[in-house]
Amino acid sequence: MHFITASYSNSYASMLAVCLQSIVDNVQKNNITVYWQDTDDDIICALQQLWPYISFVKTAYDISGSSCKKIPMKMQLWTEAIEKAWNDSLCFIDNDTVICQTPESLLRDSDVIFTDKDEQFQINTGVVLVNPSKTTIAFFQDWMQETMRIVRDERLLQQAVSPINPYGAADQMALHRLLGYKKEKKIYSYHTTCGEVRLIAVPCSQYNQTNSVPLSPDIWIYHYKGGWRDILFYGRHSPYRPACECWPMQILYLNIYRKVLRAMRAHNVAEDTIKKFCIYTPHYYDMRHGKLRRFKLWKRLCSDKIKSFLAPMNFTTVL
């Protein structure tokens, strides 16, 4: 299986590094490609020093505009990548993921695998698996064209990102529409000019876990999306991602991040460059020794529970 991810900003350098480290540690060293642009050269050079066997491909896409328009532009990248690959199955992943097991076996009975969940935003395209062929290339071309149609139409784009609709992003809305997606349906057939494409939806809870959950060997891929960025970059939790739910996945992430930093220093990467790979370290994690400070974590969790208990109460004094 060939893993493909992308980075289009300095701000996600640390996430990219953690993602790559997880693939190298848990799956494979070869057959990994990173498409990148708008990222400092010293960041890419540092990653190449760590993993000279990973392919880094510089791109020049027009990705200006809001994040609502930038995020679904990955469809252009995916379509280009699948047109180049004929000898191996592909795993397209967002760079805010941690991969614990290879999902290659899922493709035995299908051409395309995507993940879904019984939540407001039903499809998540952070993990997509493909068996390259003429039919899957044609499908991805259709998916890209529908995504671009949504991105270029402000009314449709607002529908795609509206919290009252089941999409969450333009590329997810496009896939939803192409398939006539229904949450109770898991097997789809899509007709292209080159033939039929068989698609299967597999659960996010196992293959693209987007929530804050305890660690489990049954979870193959963790996806640190949405509110996780505030936690990992700034240490800011929210009512939707409280510390009491997040700390196991946070410690997993910090352990991988610590390994990246140690490897960079072992390869004599400049400290000014290392500083660009920034992840917030909470007081209950000992970065030097890679250990959890359990008492400090317990104090933090107790504090969060007290705050959540008091929050609904009204302390307005009645005169």
mmCIF file with all atom_site columns, C-alpha atoms in Angstrom, residues 157-302:
data_model
loop_
_atom_site.group_PDB
_atom_site.id
_atom_site.type_symbol
_atom_site.label_atom_id
_atom_site.label_alt_id
_atom_site.label_comp_id
_atom_site.label_asym_id
_atom_site.label_entity_id
_atom_site.label_seq_id
_atom_site.pdbx_PDB_ins_code
_atom_site.Cartn_x
_atom_site.Cartn_y
_atom_site.Cartn_z
_atom_site.occupancy
_atom_site.B_iso_or_equiv
_atom_site.pdbx_formal_charge
_atom_site.auth_seq_id
_atom_site.auth_comp_id
_atom_site.auth_asym_id
_atom_site.auth_atom_id
_atom_site.pdbx_PDB_model_num
ATOM 1   C CA . LEU A 1 157 ? -20.327 26.082 -0.455  1.00 0.00 ? 157 LEU A CA 1
ATOM 2   C CA . GLN A 1 158 ? -22.338 27.536 2.409   1.00 0.00 ? 158 GLN A CA 1
ATOM 3   C CA . GLN A 1 159 ? -24.626 24.491 2.269   1.00 0.00 ? 159 GLN A CA 1
ATOM 4   C CA . ALA A 1 160 ? -21.556 22.235 2.427   1.00 0.00 ? 160 ALA A CA 1
ATOM 5   C CA . VAL A 1 161 ? -20.130 23.820 5.591   1.00 0.00 ? 161 VAL A CA 1
ATOM 6   C CA . SER A 1 162 ? -23.402 24.643 7.353   1.00 0.00 ? 162 SER A CA 1
ATOM 7   C CA . PRO A 1 163 ? -23.677 22.900 10.753  1.00 0.00 ? 163 PRO A CA 1
ATOM 8   C CA . ILE A 1 164 ? -27.330 22.018 10.055  1.00 0.00 ? 164 ILE A CA 1
ATOM 9   C CA . ASN A 1 165 ? -26.426 19.919 6.994   1.00 0.00 ? 165 ASN A CA 1
ATOM 10  C CA . PRO A 1 166 ? -24.782 16.464 7.083   1.00 0.00 ? 166 PRO A CA 1
ATOM 11  C CA . TYR A 1 167 ? -21.669 17.346 5.064   1.00 0.00 ? 167 TYR A CA 1
ATOM 12  C CA . GLY A 1 168 ? -19.024 19.419 6.860   1.00 0.00 ? 168 GLY A CA 1
ATOM 13  C CA . ALA A 1 169 ? -16.964 20.197 3.731   1.00 0.00 ? 169 ALA A CA 1
ATOM 14  C CA . ALA A 1 170 ? -17.340 20.550 -0.030  1.00 0.00 ? 170 ALA A CA 1
ATOM 15  C CA . ASP A 1 171 ? -15.583 17.271 -0.922  1.00 0.00 ? 171 ASP A CA 1
ATOM 16  C CA . GLN A 1 172 ? -17.768 15.392 1.583   1.00 0.00 ? 172 GLN A CA 1
ATOM 17  C CA . MET A 1 173 ? -20.904 16.995 0.165   1.00 0.00 ? 173 MET A CA 1
ATOM 18  C CA . ALA A 1 174 ? -19.766 16.011 -3.337  1.00 0.00 ? 174 ALA A CA 1
ATOM 19  C CA . LEU A 1 175 ? -19.279 12.364 -2.328  1.00 0.00 ? 175 LEU A CA 1
ATOM 20  C CA . HIS A 1 176 ? -22.609 12.400 -0.486  1.00 0.00 ? 176 HIS A CA 1
ATOM 21  C CA . ARG A 1 177 ? -24.363 13.550 -3.672  1.00 0.00 ? 177 ARG A CA 1
ATOM 22  C CA . LEU A 1 178 ? -22.521 11.311 -6.126  1.00 0.00 ? 178 LEU A CA 1
ATOM 23  C CA . LEU A 1 179 ? -23.400 8.179  -4.173  1.00 0.00 ? 179 LEU A CA 1
ATOM 24  C CA . GLY A 1 180 ? -26.862 9.162  -2.974  1.00 0.00 ? 180 GLY A CA 1
ATOM 25  C CA . TYR A 1 181 ? -25.417 8.409  0.458   1.00 0.00 ? 181 TYR A CA 1
ATOM 26  C CA . LYS A 1 182 ? -27.628 7.035  3.233   1.00 0.00 ? 182 LYS A CA 1
ATOM 27  C CA . LYS A 1 183 ? -26.221 6.222  6.646   1.00 0.00 ? 183 LYS A CA 1
ATOM 28  C CA . GLU A 1 184 ? -27.882 2.786  6.775   1.00 0.00 ? 184 GLU A CA 1
ATOM 29  C CA . LYS A 1 185 ? -26.353 1.803  3.409   1.00 0.00 ? 185 LYS A CA 1
ATOM 30  C CA . LYS A 1 186 ? -22.744 0.586  3.342   1.00 0.00 ? 186 LYS A CA 1
ATOM 31  C CA . ILE A 1 187 ? -22.168 -0.749 -0.195  1.00 0.00 ? 187 ILE A CA 1
ATOM 32  C CA . TYR A 1 188 ? -22.433 1.480  -3.262  1.00 0.00 ? 188 TYR A CA 1
ATOM 33  C CA . SER A 1 189 ? -22.022 1.111  -7.000  1.00 0.00 ? 189 SER A CA 1
ATOM 34  C CA . TYR A 1 190 ? -21.129 4.142  -9.110  1.00 0.00 ? 190 TYR A CA 1
ATOM 35  C CA . HIS A 1 191 ? -21.253 4.119  -12.906 1.00 0.00 ? 191 HIS A CA 1
ATOM 36  C CA . THR A 1 192 ? -18.412 5.853  -14.764 1.00 0.00 ? 192 THR A CA 1
ATOM 37  C CA . THR A 1 193 ? -17.635 6.088  -18.470 1.00 0.00 ? 193 THR A CA 1
ATOM 38  C CA . CYS A 1 194 ? -15.098 3.272  -17.906 1.00 0.00 ? 194 CYS A CA 1
ATOM 39  C CA . GLY A 1 195 ? -17.344 0.937  -15.918 1.00 0.00 ? 195 GLY A CA 1
ATOM 40  C CA . GLU A 1 196 ? -18.712 0.334  -12.434 1.00 0.00 ? 196 GLU A CA 1
ATOM 41  C CA . VAL A 1 197 ? -16.895 1.313  -9.236  1.00 0.00 ? 197 VAL A CA 1
ATOM 42  C CA . ARG A 1 198 ? -17.672 -0.567 -6.038  1.00 0.00 ? 198 ARG A CA 1
ATOM 43  C CA . LEU A 1 199 ? -17.427 1.525  -2.865  1.00 0.00 ? 199 LEU A CA 1
ATOM 44  C CA . ILE A 1 200 ? -17.779 0.411  0.754   1.00 0.00 ? 200 ILE A CA 1
ATOM 45  C CA . ALA A 1 201 ? -18.291 2.602  3.805   1.00 0.00 ? 201 ALA A CA 1
ATOM 46  C CA . VAL A 1 202 ? -16.463 1.408  6.930   1.00 0.00 ? 202 VAL A CA 1
ATOM 47  C CA . PRO A 1 203 ? -16.902 2.849  10.435  1.00 0.00 ? 203 PRO A CA 1
ATOM 48  C CA . CYS A 1 204 ? -14.926 5.903  11.521  1.00 0.00 ? 204 CYS A CA 1
ATOM 49  C CA . SER A 1 205 ? -14.917 4.435  15.019  1.00 0.00 ? 205 SER A CA 1
ATOM 50  C CA . GLN A 1 206 ? -12.353 1.858  13.881  1.00 0.00 ? 206 GLN A CA 1
ATOM 51  C CA . TYR A 1 207 ? -10.648 3.183  10.761  1.00 0.00 ? 207 TYR A CA 1
ATOM 52  C CA . ASN A 1 208 ? -10.795 6.984  11.163  1.00 0.00 ? 208 ASN A CA 1
ATOM 53  C CA . GLN A 1 209 ? -11.599 7.789  14.791  1.00 0.00 ? 209 GLN A CA 1
ATOM 54  C CA . THR A 1 210 ? -12.511 11.486 14.927  1.00 0.00 ? 210 THR A CA 1
ATOM 55  C CA . ASN A 1 211 ? -13.782 11.592 18.522  1.00 0.00 ? 211 ASN A CA 1
ATOM 56  C CA . SER A 1 212 ? -11.867 11.745 21.821  1.00 0.00 ? 212 SER A CA 1
ATOM 57  C CA . VAL A 1 213 ? -11.793 8.160  23.088  1.00 0.00 ? 213 VAL A CA 1
ATOM 58  C CA . PRO A 1 214 ? -9.680  5.765  25.174  1.00 0.00 ? 214 PRO A CA 1
ATOM 59  C CA . LEU A 1 215 ? -6.955  3.973  23.243  1.00 0.00 ? 215 LEU A CA 1
ATOM 60  C CA . SER A 1 216 ? -7.877  0.584  21.825  1.00 0.00 ? 216 SER A CA 1
ATOM 61  C CA . PRO A 1 217 ? -6.137  -2.031 19.642  1.00 0.00 ? 217 PRO A CA 1
ATOM 62  C CA . ASP A 1 218 ? -9.350  -2.105 17.606  1.00 0.00 ? 218 ASP A CA 1
ATOM 63  C CA . ILE A 1 219 ? -8.769  1.466  16.405  1.00 0.00 ? 219 ILE A CA 1
ATOM 64  C CA . TRP A 1 220 ? -6.496  1.480  13.377  1.00 0.00 ? 220 TRP A CA 1
ATOM 65  C CA . ILE A 1 221 ? -6.351  5.233  12.709  1.00 0.00 ? 221 ILE A CA 1
ATOM 66  C CA . TYR A 1 222 ? -6.885  8.203  15.049  1.00 0.00 ? 222 TYR A CA 1
ATOM 67  C CA . HIS A 1 223 ? -7.868  11.512 13.447  1.00 0.00 ? 223 HIS A CA 1
ATOM 68  C CA . TYR A 1 224 ? -6.997  14.655 15.436  1.00 0.00 ? 224 TYR A CA 1
ATOM 69  C CA . LYS A 1 225 ? -9.367  16.987 13.637  1.00 0.00 ? 225 LYS A CA 1
ATOM 70  C CA . GLY A 1 226 ? -11.402 20.049 14.566  1.00 0.00 ? 226 GLY A CA 1
ATOM 71  C CA . GLY A 1 227 ? -11.045 21.006 18.229  1.00 0.00 ? 227 GLY A CA 1
ATOM 72  C CA . TRP A 1 228 ? -7.957  18.843 18.586  1.00 0.00 ? 228 TRP A CA 1
ATOM 73  C CA . ARG A 1 229 ? -5.909  21.582 16.950  1.00 0.00 ? 229 ARG A CA 1
ATOM 74  C CA . ASP A 1 230 ? -6.615  24.000 19.792  1.00 0.00 ? 230 ASP A CA 1
ATOM 75  C CA . ILE A 1 231 ? -5.597  21.302 22.260  1.00 0.00 ? 231 ILE A CA 1
ATOM 76  C CA . LEU A 1 232 ? -2.394  20.261 20.497  1.00 0.00 ? 232 LEU A CA 1
ATOM 77  C CA . PHE A 1 233 ? -1.219  23.751 19.560  1.00 0.00 ? 233 PHE A CA 1
ATOM 78  C CA . TYR A 1 234 ? -2.431  25.848 22.492  1.00 0.00 ? 234 TYR A CA 1
ATOM 79  C CA . GLY A 1 235 ? -3.567  23.494 25.272  1.00 0.00 ? 235 GLY A CA 1
ATOM 80  C CA . ARG A 1 236 ? -7.145  24.785 25.008  1.00 0.00 ? 236 ARG A CA 1
ATOM 81  C CA . HIS A 1 237 ? -9.818  22.202 25.709  1.00 0.00 ? 237 HIS A CA 1
ATOM 82  C CA . SER A 1 238 ? -13.526 22.750 25.091  1.00 0.00 ? 238 SER A CA 1
ATOM 83  C CA . PRO A 1 239 ? -16.777 21.305 26.484  1.00 0.00 ? 239 PRO A CA 1
ATOM 84  C CA . TYR A 1 240 ? -16.822 19.049 23.405  1.00 0.00 ? 240 TYR A CA 1
ATOM 85  C CA . ARG A 1 241 ? -13.248 17.840 23.972  1.00 0.00 ? 241 ARG A CA 1
ATOM 86  C CA . PRO A 1 242 ? -12.592 18.010 27.753  1.00 0.00 ? 242 PRO A CA 1
ATOM 87  C CA . ALA A 1 243 ? -9.290  16.866 29.223  1.00 0.00 ? 243 ALA A CA 1
ATOM 88  C CA . CYS A 1 244 ? -10.975 13.936 30.979  1.00 0.00 ? 244 CYS A CA 1
ATOM 89  C CA . GLU A 1 245 ? -11.830 12.453 27.562  1.00 0.00 ? 245 GLU A CA 1
ATOM 90  C CA . CYS A 1 246 ? -8.814  13.627 25.571  1.00 0.00 ? 246 CYS A CA 1
ATOM 91  C CA . TRP A 1 247 ? -5.808  12.762 27.693  1.00 0.00 ? 247 TRP A CA 1
ATOM 92  C CA . PRO A 1 248 ? -5.223  9.159  26.424  1.00 0.00 ? 248 PRO A CA 1
ATOM 93  C CA . MET A 1 249 ? -5.117  10.270 22.772  1.00 0.00 ? 249 MET A CA 1
ATOM 94  C CA . GLN A 1 250 ? -3.133  13.361 23.757  1.00 0.00 ? 250 GLN A CA 1
ATOM 95  C CA . ILE A 1 251 ? -0.463  11.267 25.487  1.00 0.00 ? 251 ILE A CA 1
ATOM 96  C CA . LEU A 1 252 ? -0.265  8.967  22.441  1.00 0.00 ? 252 LEU A CA 1
ATOM 97  C CA . TYR A 1 253 ? 0.314   12.029 20.265  1.00 0.00 ? 253 TYR A CA 1
ATOM 98  C CA . LEU A 1 254 ? 2.907   13.541 22.607  1.00 0.00 ? 254 LEU A CA 1
ATOM 99  C CA . ASN A 1 255 ? 4.862   10.281 22.768  1.00 0.00 ? 255 ASN A CA 1
ATOM 100 C CA . ILE A 1 256 ? 5.158   10.229 18.970  1.00 0.00 ? 256 ILE A CA 1
ATOM 101 C CA . TYR A 1 257 ? 5.963   13.942 18.879  1.00 0.00 ? 257 TYR A CA 1
ATOM 102 C CA . ARG A 1 258 ? 8.713   13.438 21.486  1.00 0.00 ? 258 ARG A CA 1
ATOM 103 C CA . LYS A 1 259 ? 10.249  10.739 19.293  1.00 0.00 ? 259 LYS A CA 1
ATOM 104 C CA . VAL A 1 260 ? 10.256  13.155 16.335  1.00 0.00 ? 260 VAL A CA 1
ATOM 105 C CA . LEU A 1 261 ? 12.040  15.849 18.362  1.00 0.00 ? 261 LEU A CA 1
ATOM 106 C CA . ARG A 1 262 ? 14.666  13.402 19.660  1.00 0.00 ? 262 ARG A CA 1
ATOM 107 C CA . ALA A 1 263 ? 15.314  12.175 16.103  1.00 0.00 ? 263 ALA A CA 1
ATOM 108 C CA . MET A 1 264 ? 15.715  15.751 14.836  1.00 0.00 ? 264 MET A CA 1
ATOM 109 C CA . ARG A 1 265 ? 18.274  16.557 17.485  1.00 0.00 ? 265 ARG A CA 1
ATOM 110 C CA . ALA A 1 266 ? 20.084  13.293 16.761  1.00 0.00 ? 266 ALA A CA 1
ATOM 111 C CA . HIS A 1 267 ? 20.284  14.393 13.101  1.00 0.00 ? 267 HIS A CA 1
ATOM 112 C CA . ASN A 1 268 ? 21.592  17.839 14.155  1.00 0.00 ? 268 ASN A CA 1
ATOM 113 C CA . VAL A 1 269 ? 18.596  19.745 12.808  1.00 0.00 ? 269 VAL A CA 1
ATOM 114 C CA . ALA A 1 270 ? 18.956  23.441 13.694  1.00 0.00 ? 270 ALA A CA 1
ATOM 115 C CA . GLU A 1 271 ? 17.070  24.513 16.822  1.00 0.00 ? 271 GLU A CA 1
ATOM 116 C CA . ASP A 1 272 ? 15.419  27.384 14.917  1.00 0.00 ? 272 ASP A CA 1
ATOM 117 C CA . THR A 1 273 ? 13.947  24.806 12.566  1.00 0.00 ? 273 THR A CA 1
ATOM 118 C CA . ILE A 1 274 ? 12.891  22.472 15.378  1.00 0.00 ? 274 ILE A CA 1
ATOM 119 C CA . LYS A 1 275 ? 10.943  25.357 16.937  1.00 0.00 ? 275 LYS A CA 1
ATOM 120 C CA . LYS A 1 276 ? 8.712   25.375 13.865  1.00 0.00 ? 276 LYS A CA 1
ATOM 121 C CA . PHE A 1 277 ? 7.525   21.891 14.849  1.00 0.00 ? 277 PHE A CA 1
ATOM 122 C CA . CYS A 1 278 ? 5.547   23.149 17.811  1.00 0.00 ? 278 CYS A CA 1
ATOM 123 C CA . ILE A 1 279 ? 3.107   21.139 19.937  1.00 0.00 ? 279 ILE A CA 1
ATOM 124 C CA . TYR A 1 280 ? 1.854   22.323 23.334  1.00 0.00 ? 280 TYR A CA 1
ATOM 125 C CA . THR A 1 281 ? 3.089   20.245 26.258  1.00 0.00 ? 281 THR A CA 1
ATOM 126 C CA . PRO A 1 282 ? 0.656   20.119 29.214  1.00 0.00 ? 282 PRO A CA 1
ATOM 127 C CA . HIS A 1 283 ? 2.028   20.262 32.757  1.00 0.00 ? 283 HIS A CA 1
ATOM 128 C CA . TYR A 1 284 ? 1.019   16.631 33.363  1.00 0.00 ? 284 TYR A CA 1
ATOM 129 C CA . TYR A 1 285 ? 3.399   15.317 30.692  1.00 0.00 ? 285 TYR A CA 1
ATOM 130 C CA . ASP A 1 286 ? 7.159   15.079 31.251  1.00 0.00 ? 286 ASP A CA 1
ATOM 131 C CA . MET A 1 287 ? 8.582   15.737 27.784  1.00 0.00 ? 287 MET A CA 1
ATOM 132 C CA . ARG A 1 288 ? 12.148  15.087 28.884  1.00 0.00 ? 288 ARG A CA 1
ATOM 133 C CA . HIS A 1 289 ? 11.472  11.548 30.091  1.00 0.00 ? 289 HIS A CA 1
ATOM 134 C CA . GLY A 1 290 ? 8.302   10.780 28.113  1.00 0.00 ? 290 GLY A CA 1
ATOM 135 C CA . LYS A 1 291 ? 6.293   10.062 31.250  1.00 0.00 ? 291 LYS A CA 1
ATOM 136 C CA . LEU A 1 292 ? 2.819   10.929 32.453  1.00 0.00 ? 292 LEU A CA 1
ATOM 137 C CA . ARG A 1 293 ? 2.760   12.933 35.687  1.00 0.00 ? 293 ARG A CA 1
ATOM 138 C CA . ARG A 1 294 ? -0.231  11.117 37.122  1.00 0.00 ? 294 ARG A CA 1
ATOM 139 C CA . PHE A 1 295 ? -0.865  13.323 40.151  1.00 0.00 ? 295 PHE A CA 1
ATOM 140 C CA . LYS A 1 296 ? -0.873  16.479 38.042  1.00 0.00 ? 296 LYS A CA 1
ATOM 141 C CA . LEU A 1 297 ? -3.199  14.811 35.540  1.00 0.00 ? 297 LEU A CA 1
ATOM 142 C CA . TRP A 1 298 ? -5.515  13.779 38.384  1.00 0.00 ? 298 TRP A CA 1
ATOM 143 C CA . LYS A 1 299 ? -5.612  17.392 39.619  1.00 0.00 ? 299 LYS A CA 1
ATOM 144 C CA . ARG A 1 300 ? -6.439  18.628 36.114  1.00 0.00 ? 300 ARG A CA 1
ATOM 145 C CA . LEU A 1 301 ? -9.233  16.100 35.670  1.00 0.00 ? 301 LEU A CA 1
ATOM 146 C CA . CYS A 1 302 ? -10.702 16.945 39.079  1.00 0.00 ? 302 CYS A CA 1
#
